[in-house]
CSV table of C-alpha atoms in Angstrom, one decimal:
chain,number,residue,atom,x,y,z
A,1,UNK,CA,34.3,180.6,7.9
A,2,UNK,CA,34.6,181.8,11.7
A,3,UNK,CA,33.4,178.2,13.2
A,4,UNK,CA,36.1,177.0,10.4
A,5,UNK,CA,38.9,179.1,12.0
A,6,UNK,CA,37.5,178.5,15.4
A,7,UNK,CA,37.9,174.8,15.2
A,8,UNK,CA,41.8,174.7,13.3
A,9,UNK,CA,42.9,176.9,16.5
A,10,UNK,CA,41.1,174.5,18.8
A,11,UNK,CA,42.1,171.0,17.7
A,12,UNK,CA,39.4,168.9,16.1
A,13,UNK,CA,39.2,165.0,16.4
A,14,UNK,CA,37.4,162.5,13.7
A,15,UNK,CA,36.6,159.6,15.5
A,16,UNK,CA,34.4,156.4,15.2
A,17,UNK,CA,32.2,154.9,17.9
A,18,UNK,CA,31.3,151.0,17.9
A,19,UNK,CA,29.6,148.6,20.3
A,20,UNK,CA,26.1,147.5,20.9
A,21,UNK,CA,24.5,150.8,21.6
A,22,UNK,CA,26.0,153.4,19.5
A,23,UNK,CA,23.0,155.5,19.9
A,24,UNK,CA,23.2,155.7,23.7
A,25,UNK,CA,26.5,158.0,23.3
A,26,UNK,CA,24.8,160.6,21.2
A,27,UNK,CA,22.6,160.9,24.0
A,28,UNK,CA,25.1,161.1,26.7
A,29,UNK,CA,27.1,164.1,24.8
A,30,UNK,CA,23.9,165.8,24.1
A,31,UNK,CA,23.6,165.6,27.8
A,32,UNK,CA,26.9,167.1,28.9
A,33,UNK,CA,27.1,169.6,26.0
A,34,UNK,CA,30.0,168.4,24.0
A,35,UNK,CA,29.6,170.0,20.2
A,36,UNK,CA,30.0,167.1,17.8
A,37,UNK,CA,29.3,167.3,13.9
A,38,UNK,CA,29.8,165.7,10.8
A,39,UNK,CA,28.1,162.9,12.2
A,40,UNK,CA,27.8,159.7,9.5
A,41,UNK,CA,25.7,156.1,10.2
A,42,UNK,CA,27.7,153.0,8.7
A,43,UNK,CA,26.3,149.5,9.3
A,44,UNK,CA,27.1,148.9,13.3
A,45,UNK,CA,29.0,152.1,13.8
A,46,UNK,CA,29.3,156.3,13.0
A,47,UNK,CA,31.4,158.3,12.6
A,48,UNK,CA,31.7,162.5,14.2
A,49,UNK,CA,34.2,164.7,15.1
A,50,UNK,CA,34.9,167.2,18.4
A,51,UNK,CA,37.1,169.7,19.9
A,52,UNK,CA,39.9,168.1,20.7
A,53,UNK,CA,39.7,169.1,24.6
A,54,UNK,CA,36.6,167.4,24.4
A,55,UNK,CA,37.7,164.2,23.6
A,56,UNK,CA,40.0,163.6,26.6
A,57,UNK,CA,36.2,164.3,28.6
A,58,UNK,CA,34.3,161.8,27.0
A,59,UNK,CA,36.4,158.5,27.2
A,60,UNK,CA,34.4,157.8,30.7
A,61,UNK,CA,31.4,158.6,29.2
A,62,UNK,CA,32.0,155.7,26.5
A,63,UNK,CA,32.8,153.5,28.9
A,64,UNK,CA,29.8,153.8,31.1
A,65,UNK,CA,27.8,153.4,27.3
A,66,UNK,CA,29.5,150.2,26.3
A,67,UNK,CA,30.9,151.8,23.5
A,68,UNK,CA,34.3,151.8,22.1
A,69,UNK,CA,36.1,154.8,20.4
A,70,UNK,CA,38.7,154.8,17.8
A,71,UNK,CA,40.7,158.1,16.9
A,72,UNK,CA,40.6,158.4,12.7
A,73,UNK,CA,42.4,161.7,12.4
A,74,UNK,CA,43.8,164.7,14.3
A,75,UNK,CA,43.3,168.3,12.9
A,76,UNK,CA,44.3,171.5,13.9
A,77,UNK,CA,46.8,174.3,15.2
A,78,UNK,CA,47.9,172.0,18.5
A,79,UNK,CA,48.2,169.4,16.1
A,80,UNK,CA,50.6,170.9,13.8
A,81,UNK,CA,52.6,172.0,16.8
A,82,UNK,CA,52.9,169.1,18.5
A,83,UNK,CA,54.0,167.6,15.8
A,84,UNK,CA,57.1,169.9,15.0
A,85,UNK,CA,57.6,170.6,18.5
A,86,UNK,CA,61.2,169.6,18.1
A,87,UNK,CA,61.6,171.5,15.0
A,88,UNK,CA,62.5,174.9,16.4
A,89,UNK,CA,63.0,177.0,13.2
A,90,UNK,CA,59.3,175.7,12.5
A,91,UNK,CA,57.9,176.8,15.4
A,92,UNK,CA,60.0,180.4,15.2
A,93,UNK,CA,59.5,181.0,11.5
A,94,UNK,CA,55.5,180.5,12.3
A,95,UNK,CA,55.5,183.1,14.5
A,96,UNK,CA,57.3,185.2,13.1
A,97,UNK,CA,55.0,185.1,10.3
A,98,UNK,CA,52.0,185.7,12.3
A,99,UNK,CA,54.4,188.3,13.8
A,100,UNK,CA,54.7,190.4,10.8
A,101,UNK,CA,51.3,189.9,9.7
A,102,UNK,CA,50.3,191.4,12.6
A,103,UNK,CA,52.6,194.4,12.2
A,104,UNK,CA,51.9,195.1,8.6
A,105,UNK,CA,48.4,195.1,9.6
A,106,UNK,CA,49.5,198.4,11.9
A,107,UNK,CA,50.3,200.3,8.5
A,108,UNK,CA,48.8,201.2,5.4
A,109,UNK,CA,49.9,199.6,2.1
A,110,UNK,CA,46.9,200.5,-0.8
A,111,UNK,CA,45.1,203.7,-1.1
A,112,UNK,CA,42.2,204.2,-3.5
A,113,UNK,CA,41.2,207.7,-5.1
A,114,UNK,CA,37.3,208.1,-6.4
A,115,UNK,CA,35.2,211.1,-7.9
A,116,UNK,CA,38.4,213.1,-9.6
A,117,UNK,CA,37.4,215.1,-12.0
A,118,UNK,CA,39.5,218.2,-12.4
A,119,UNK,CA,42.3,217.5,-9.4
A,120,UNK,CA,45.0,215.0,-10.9
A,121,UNK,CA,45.8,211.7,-8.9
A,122,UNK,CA,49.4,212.7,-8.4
A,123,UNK,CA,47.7,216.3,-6.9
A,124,UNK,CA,45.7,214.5,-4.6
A,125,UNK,CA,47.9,212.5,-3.6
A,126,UNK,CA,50.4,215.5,-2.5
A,127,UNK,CA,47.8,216.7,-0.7
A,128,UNK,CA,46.5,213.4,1.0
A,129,UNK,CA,50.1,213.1,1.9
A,130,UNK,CA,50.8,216.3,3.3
A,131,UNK,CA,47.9,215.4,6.1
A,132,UNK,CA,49.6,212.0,6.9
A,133,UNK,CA,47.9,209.3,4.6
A,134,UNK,CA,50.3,207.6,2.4
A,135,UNK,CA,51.5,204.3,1.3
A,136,UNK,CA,53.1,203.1,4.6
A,137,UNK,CA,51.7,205.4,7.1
A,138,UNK,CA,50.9,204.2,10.8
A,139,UNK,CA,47.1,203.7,10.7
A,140,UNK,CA,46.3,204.0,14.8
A,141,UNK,CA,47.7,207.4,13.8
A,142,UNK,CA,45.6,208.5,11.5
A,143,UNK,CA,41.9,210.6,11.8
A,144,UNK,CA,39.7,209.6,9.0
A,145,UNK,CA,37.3,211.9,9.8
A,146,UNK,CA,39.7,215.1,10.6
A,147,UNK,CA,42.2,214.3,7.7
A,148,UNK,CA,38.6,214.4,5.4
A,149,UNK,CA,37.9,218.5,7.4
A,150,UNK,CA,41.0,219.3,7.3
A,151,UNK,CA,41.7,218.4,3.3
A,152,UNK,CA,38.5,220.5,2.3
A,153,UNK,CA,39.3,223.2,4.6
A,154,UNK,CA,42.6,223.4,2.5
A,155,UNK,CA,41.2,222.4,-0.9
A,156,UNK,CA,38.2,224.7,-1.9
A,157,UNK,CA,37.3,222.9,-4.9
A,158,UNK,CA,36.4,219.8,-2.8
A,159,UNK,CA,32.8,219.9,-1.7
A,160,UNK,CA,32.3,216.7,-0.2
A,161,UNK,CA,35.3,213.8,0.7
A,162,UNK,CA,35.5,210.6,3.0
A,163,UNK,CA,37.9,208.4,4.3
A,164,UNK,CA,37.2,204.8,5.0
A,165,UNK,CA,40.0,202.7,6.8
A,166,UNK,CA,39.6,199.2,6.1
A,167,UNK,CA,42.5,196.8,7.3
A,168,UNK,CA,45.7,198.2,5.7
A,169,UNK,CA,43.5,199.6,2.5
A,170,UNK,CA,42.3,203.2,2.3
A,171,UNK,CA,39.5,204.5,0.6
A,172,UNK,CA,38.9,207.9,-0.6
A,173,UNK,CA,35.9,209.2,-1.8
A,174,UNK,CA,35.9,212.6,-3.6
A,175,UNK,CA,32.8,214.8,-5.2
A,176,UNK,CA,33.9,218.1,-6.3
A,177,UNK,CA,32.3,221.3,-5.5
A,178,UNK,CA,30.8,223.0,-9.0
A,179,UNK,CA,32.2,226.0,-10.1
A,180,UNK,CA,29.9,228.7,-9.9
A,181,UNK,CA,29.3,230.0,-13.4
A,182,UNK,CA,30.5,233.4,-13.8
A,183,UNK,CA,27.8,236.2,-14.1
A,184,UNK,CA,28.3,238.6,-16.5
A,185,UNK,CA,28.3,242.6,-15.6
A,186,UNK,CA,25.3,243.9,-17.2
A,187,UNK,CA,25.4,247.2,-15.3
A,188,UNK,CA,28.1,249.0,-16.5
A,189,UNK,CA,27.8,251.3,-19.4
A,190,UNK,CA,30.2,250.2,-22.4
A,191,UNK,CA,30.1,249.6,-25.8
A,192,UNK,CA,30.9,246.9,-28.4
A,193,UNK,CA,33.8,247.0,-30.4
A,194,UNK,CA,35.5,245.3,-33.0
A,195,UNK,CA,38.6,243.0,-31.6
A,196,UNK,CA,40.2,242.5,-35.5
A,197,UNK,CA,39.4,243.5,-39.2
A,198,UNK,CA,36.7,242.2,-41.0
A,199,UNK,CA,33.8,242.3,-43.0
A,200,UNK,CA,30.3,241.9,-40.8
A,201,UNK,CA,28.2,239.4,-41.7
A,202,UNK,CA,25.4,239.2,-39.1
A,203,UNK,CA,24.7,241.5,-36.0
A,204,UNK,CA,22.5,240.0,-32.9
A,205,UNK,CA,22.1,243.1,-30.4
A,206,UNK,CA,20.5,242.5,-27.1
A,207,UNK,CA,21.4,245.9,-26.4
A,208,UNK,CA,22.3,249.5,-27.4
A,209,UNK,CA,22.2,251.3,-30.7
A,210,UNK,CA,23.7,249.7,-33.8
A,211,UNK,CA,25.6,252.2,-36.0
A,212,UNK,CA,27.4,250.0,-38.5
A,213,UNK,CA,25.2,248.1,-41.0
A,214,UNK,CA,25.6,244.7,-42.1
A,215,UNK,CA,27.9,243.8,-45.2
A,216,UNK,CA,30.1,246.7,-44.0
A,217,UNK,CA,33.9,246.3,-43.5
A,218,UNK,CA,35.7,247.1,-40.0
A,219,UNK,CA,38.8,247.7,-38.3
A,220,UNK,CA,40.4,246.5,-34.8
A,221,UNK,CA,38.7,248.9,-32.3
A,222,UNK,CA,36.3,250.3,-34.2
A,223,UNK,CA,32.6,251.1,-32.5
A,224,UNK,CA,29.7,248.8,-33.7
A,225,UNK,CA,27.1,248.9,-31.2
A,226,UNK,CA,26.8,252.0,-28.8
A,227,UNK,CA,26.4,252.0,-25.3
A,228,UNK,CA,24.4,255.3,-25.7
A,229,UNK,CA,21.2,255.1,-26.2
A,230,UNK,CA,18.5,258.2,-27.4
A,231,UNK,CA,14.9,257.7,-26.5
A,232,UNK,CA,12.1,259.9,-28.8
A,233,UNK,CA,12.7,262.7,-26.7
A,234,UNK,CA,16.1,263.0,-27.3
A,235,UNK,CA,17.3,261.8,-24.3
A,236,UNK,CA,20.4,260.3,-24.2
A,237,UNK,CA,21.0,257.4,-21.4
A,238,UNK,CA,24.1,255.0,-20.5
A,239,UNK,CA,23.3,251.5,-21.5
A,240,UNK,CA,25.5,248.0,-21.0
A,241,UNK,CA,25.5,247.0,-25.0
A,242,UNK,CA,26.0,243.6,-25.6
A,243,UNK,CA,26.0,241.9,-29.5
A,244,UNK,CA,27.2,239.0,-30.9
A,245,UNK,CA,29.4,240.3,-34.5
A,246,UNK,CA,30.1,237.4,-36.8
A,247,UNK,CA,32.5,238.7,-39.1
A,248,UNK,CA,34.5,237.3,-42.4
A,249,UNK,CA,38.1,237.8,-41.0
A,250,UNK,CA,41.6,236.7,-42.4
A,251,UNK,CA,44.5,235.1,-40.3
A,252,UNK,CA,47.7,235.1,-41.3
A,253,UNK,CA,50.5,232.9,-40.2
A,254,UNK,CA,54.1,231.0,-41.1
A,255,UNK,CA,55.7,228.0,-40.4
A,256,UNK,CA,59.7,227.4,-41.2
A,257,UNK,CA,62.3,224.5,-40.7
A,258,UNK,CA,66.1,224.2,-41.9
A,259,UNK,CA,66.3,221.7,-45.4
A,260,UNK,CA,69.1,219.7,-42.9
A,261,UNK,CA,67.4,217.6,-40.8
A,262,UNK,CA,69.0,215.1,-37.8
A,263,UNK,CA,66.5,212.6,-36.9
A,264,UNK,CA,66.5,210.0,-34.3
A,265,UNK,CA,65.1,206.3,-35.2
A,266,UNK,CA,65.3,203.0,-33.4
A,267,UNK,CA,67.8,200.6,-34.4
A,268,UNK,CA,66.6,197.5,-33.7
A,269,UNK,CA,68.5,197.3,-30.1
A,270,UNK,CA,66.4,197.1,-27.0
A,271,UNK,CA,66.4,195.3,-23.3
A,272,UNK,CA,64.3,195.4,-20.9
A,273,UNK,CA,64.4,196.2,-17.4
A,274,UNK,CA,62.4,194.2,-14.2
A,275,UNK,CA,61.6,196.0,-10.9
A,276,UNK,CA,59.8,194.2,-8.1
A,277,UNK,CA,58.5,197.1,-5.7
A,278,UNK,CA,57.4,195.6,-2.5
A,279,UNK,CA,55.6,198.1,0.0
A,280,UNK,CA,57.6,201.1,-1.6
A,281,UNK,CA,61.3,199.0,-2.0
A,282,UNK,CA,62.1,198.6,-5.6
A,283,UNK,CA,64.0,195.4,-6.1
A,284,UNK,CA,65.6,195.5,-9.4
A,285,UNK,CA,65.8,191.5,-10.2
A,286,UNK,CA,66.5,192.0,-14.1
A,287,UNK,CA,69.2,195.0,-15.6
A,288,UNK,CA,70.1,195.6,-19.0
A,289,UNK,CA,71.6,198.4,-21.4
A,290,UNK,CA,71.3,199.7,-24.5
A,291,UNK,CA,75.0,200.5,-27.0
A,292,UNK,CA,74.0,203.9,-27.6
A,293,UNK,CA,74.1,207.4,-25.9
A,294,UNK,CA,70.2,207.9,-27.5
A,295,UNK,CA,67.3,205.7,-26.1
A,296,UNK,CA,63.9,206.0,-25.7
A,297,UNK,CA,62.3,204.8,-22.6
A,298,UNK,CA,58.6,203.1,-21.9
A,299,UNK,CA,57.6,202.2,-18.3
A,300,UNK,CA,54.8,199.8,-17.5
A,301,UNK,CA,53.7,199.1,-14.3
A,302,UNK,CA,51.7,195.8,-13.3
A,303,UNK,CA,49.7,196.0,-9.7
A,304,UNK,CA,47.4,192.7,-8.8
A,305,UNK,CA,44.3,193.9,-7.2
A,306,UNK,CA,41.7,191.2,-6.6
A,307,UNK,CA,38.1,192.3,-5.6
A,308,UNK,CA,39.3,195.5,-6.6
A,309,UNK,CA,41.8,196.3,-4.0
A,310,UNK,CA,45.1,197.1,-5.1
A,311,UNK,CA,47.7,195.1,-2.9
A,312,UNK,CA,51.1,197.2,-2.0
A,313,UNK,CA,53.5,195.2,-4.6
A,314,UNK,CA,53.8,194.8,-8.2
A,315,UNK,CA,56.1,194.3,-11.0
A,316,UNK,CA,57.9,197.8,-12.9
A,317,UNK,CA,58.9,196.8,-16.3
A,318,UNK,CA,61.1,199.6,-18.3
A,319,UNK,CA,61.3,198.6,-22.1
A,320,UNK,CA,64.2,200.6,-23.6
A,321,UNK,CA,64.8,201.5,-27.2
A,322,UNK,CA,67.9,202.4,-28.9
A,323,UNK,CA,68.0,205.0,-30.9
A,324,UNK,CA,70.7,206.0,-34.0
A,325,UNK,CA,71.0,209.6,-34.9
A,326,UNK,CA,69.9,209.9,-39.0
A,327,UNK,CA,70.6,213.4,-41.1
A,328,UNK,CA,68.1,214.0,-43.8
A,329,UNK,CA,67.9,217.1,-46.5
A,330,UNK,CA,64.0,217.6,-46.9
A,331,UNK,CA,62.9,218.4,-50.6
A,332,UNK,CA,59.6,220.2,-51.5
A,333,UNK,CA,57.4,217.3,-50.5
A,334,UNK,CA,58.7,216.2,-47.6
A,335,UNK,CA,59.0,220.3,-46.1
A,336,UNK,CA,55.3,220.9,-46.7
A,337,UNK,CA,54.1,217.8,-45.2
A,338,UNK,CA,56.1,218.6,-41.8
A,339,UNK,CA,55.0,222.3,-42.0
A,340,UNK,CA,51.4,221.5,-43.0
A,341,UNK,CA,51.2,219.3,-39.9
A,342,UNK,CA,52.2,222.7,-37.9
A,343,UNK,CA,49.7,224.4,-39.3
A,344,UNK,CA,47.0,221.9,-38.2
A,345,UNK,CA,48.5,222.5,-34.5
A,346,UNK,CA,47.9,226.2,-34.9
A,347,UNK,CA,44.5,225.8,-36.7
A,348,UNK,CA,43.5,223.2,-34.0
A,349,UNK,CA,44.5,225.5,-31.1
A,350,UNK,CA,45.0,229.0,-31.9
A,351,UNK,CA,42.0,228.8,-34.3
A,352,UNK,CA,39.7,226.8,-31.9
A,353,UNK,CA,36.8,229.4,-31.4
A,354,UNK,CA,36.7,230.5,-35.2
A,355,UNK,CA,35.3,228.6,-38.2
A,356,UNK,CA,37.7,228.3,-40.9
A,357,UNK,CA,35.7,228.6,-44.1
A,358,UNK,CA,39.0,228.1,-46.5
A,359,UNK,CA,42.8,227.8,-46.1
A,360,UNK,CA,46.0,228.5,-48.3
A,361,UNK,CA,49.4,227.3,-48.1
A,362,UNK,CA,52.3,228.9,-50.1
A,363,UNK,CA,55.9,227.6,-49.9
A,364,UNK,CA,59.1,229.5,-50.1
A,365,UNK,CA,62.6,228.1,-50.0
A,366,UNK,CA,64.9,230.6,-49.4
A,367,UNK,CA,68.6,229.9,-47.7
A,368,UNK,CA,68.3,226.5,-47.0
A,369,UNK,CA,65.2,227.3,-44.9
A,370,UNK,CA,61.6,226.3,-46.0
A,371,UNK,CA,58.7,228.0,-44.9
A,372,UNK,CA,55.4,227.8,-45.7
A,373,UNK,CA,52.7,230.6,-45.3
A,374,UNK,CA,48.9,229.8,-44.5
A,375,UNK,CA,46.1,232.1,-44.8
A,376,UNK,CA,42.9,231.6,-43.2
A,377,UNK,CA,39.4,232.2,-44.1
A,378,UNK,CA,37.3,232.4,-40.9
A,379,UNK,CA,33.8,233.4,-39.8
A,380,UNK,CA,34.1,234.0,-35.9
A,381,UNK,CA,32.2,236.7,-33.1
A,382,UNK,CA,34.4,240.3,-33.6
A,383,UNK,CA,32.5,241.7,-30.4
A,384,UNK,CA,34.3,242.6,-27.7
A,385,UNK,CA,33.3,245.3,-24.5
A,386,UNK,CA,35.1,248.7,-23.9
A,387,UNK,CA,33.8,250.6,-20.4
A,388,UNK,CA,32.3,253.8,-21.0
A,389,UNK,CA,34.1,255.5,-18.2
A,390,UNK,CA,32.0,256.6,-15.6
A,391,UNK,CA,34.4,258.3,-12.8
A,392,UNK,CA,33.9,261.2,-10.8
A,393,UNK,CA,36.5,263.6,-13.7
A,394,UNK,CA,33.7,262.0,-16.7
A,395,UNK,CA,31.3,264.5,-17.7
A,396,UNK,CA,27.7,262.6,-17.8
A,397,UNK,CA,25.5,265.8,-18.8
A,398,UNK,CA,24.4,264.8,-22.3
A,399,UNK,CA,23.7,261.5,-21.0
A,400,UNK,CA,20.9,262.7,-17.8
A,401,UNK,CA,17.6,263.6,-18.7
A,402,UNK,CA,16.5,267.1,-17.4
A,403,UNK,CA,14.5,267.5,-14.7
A,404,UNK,CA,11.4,270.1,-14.2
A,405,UNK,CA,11.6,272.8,-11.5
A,406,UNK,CA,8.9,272.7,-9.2
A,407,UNK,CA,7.2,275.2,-7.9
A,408,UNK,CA,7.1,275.7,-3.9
């Protein structure tokens, strides 16, 4: 590809060579090191092809080989130039083109994010751009290597980043530092209470003294595994209980809506909008609007990126949705459907750590508003820690084990 590019700024030549000794002029090039390739053998001649430079050199050389050259074709950058040499705006436009290749080549138009995990793209890209990378920024000013510190300085959950500068593309490579898991006190004294009402099902101590049995019923805050523990000779000490307390408990919650409804549903009317973003400008090259104060909205963007890189244009197309405002009057059906859906919202997110053995819904229509009532059945861990307080006013004598005077 380089000898390619080499020889299209150079000026190539295809030429034949006849006469009786064609071989003798491969010879005599050889001899003064002129570069000729493509070489071909027809019949009483060949065919090759040279720098263009060179060809002025060796039209002596022929001569003195008794061989006669013929020009086939002319290739080339000084080709092409002398050809449109009176064509100014040619000539101008070219180099302008180079020109601005050049220039854009100065600034950076595509950046890639890898290894995001927990950060967002639109995060990191806040940050990158708070430290100068961004789509458009001057590359000769940018630190790859300092912008990289600098970030993880900033960013504690970053344990490892680099930035690779290639042409106008940047590359950003991201691991995230793993959260340390957080270590549980197990040297303060406390005990284990119940967090609700309930009915215990099964107790797993790891610690302290249980003093509620199994199949018993509890309420919110009440003691189930003591932090105080007595030893066979009656010694009381301060212990860090910790149990797991499954419990049967009951949740309780309501759901209501008004009977008049106002819905809004597409009417059929749409357009759609086209924006050409070049380098950060956004060209629209296609408008359109919608009859109707309601519309929905849906945005898709379309970026080309061969071999992966993602080039700084791409096409923005806005699809928009008319809506028409309906009213409605629910009945009995329709009301505990909606409110049934709301209850699998709260079951899904306010019930997430509990298993919900059973469920029951109850409507009631009262003043034009619906609302329906759920009771759950759940089997979830009651326990929950309360410090046994331990400062300087608490009295800790029961709890130290006497000592023996000794005798001096």
């Amino acid at each position: 590809m380089l000898l390619d590019l080499l020889r299209m700024t150079r000026g190539s030549v295809a030429f034949s060579v006849s006469g009786k000794y064609p071989e003798r002029f491969i010879n005599i090039t050889s001899r003064h090191r002129v570069r000729i390739w493509n070489v071909h053998r027809s019949e009483d001649r060949f065919t090759a092809c040279m720098y263009r430079s060179d060809y002025r050199k060796i039209r002596p050389l022929a001569r003195g080989a008794g061989v006669r050259l013929k020009v086939i074709e002319k290739n080339g950058l000084p080709t092409m130039l002398y050809r449109y040499r009176e064509r100014v705006g040619v000539l101008i436009g070219a180099c302008a083109f180079v020109l601005s290749i050049f220039v854009m080549s100065l600034f950076i138009w595509s950046i890639d994010i890898t290894g995001l995990k927990t950060l967002s793209r639109s995060q990191m890209n806040d940050v990158l751009q708070e430290h100068g990378l961004y789509v458009g920024a001057f590359k000769p000013s940018l630190d790859a290597q300092r912008l990289a510190r600098d970030v993880m300085i900033e960013r504690h959950e970053i344990g490892w980043m680099a930035v690779n500068l290639t042409g106008s593309y940047a590359s950003v490579e991201i691991k995230e530092e793993a959260v340390p898991p957080e270590v549980d006190d197990i040297y303060s004294p406390c005990n284990v209470k119940a967090k609700s009402d309930g009915v215990i099902m099964r107790i797993e101590a790891a610690e302290g003294e249980t003093v509620v049995m199994e199949g018993s019923g509890v309420i919110e805050g009440q003691l189930i595994v003591s932090g105080i523990r007595t030893d066979e000779q009656g010694t009381h000490r301060l212990v860090h209980a910790d149990a797991r307390v499954m419990a049967s408990t009951v949740r309780q919650a309501s759901f209501s809506m008004s009977e008049q409804m106002k819905l809004l549903r597409p009417n059929g009317e749409g357009t759609q909008r086209k924006i050409l973003d070049i380098l950060g400008l956004q060209l629209p090259y296609r408008v359109g609007s919608v009859d109707s104060p309601n519309a929905v909205s849906n945005t898709d963007t379309e970026v080309p990126a061969p071999l992966g890189i993602t080039l700084p244009i791409g096409v923005v197309t806005d699809y928009v949705s008319a809506l028409s405002e309906e009213a409605i009057t629910l009945n009995d059906h329709s009301a505990e459907e909606l409110l049934k859906r709301e209850a699998q919202l709260y079951e899904a997110f306010a019930l997430q750590n509990c298993e919900v053995e059973s469920r029951e819904y109850h409507l009631k229509h009262n003043g034009g508003v619906y609302t329906l009532y759920a009771t759950y059945t759940c089997v979830e861990d009651i326990a929950y820690t309360d410090p046994i307080g331990t400062d300087e006013n608490t009295d800790l004598t029961p709890y130290v084990a006497p000592t023996e005077k000794k005798d001096l």
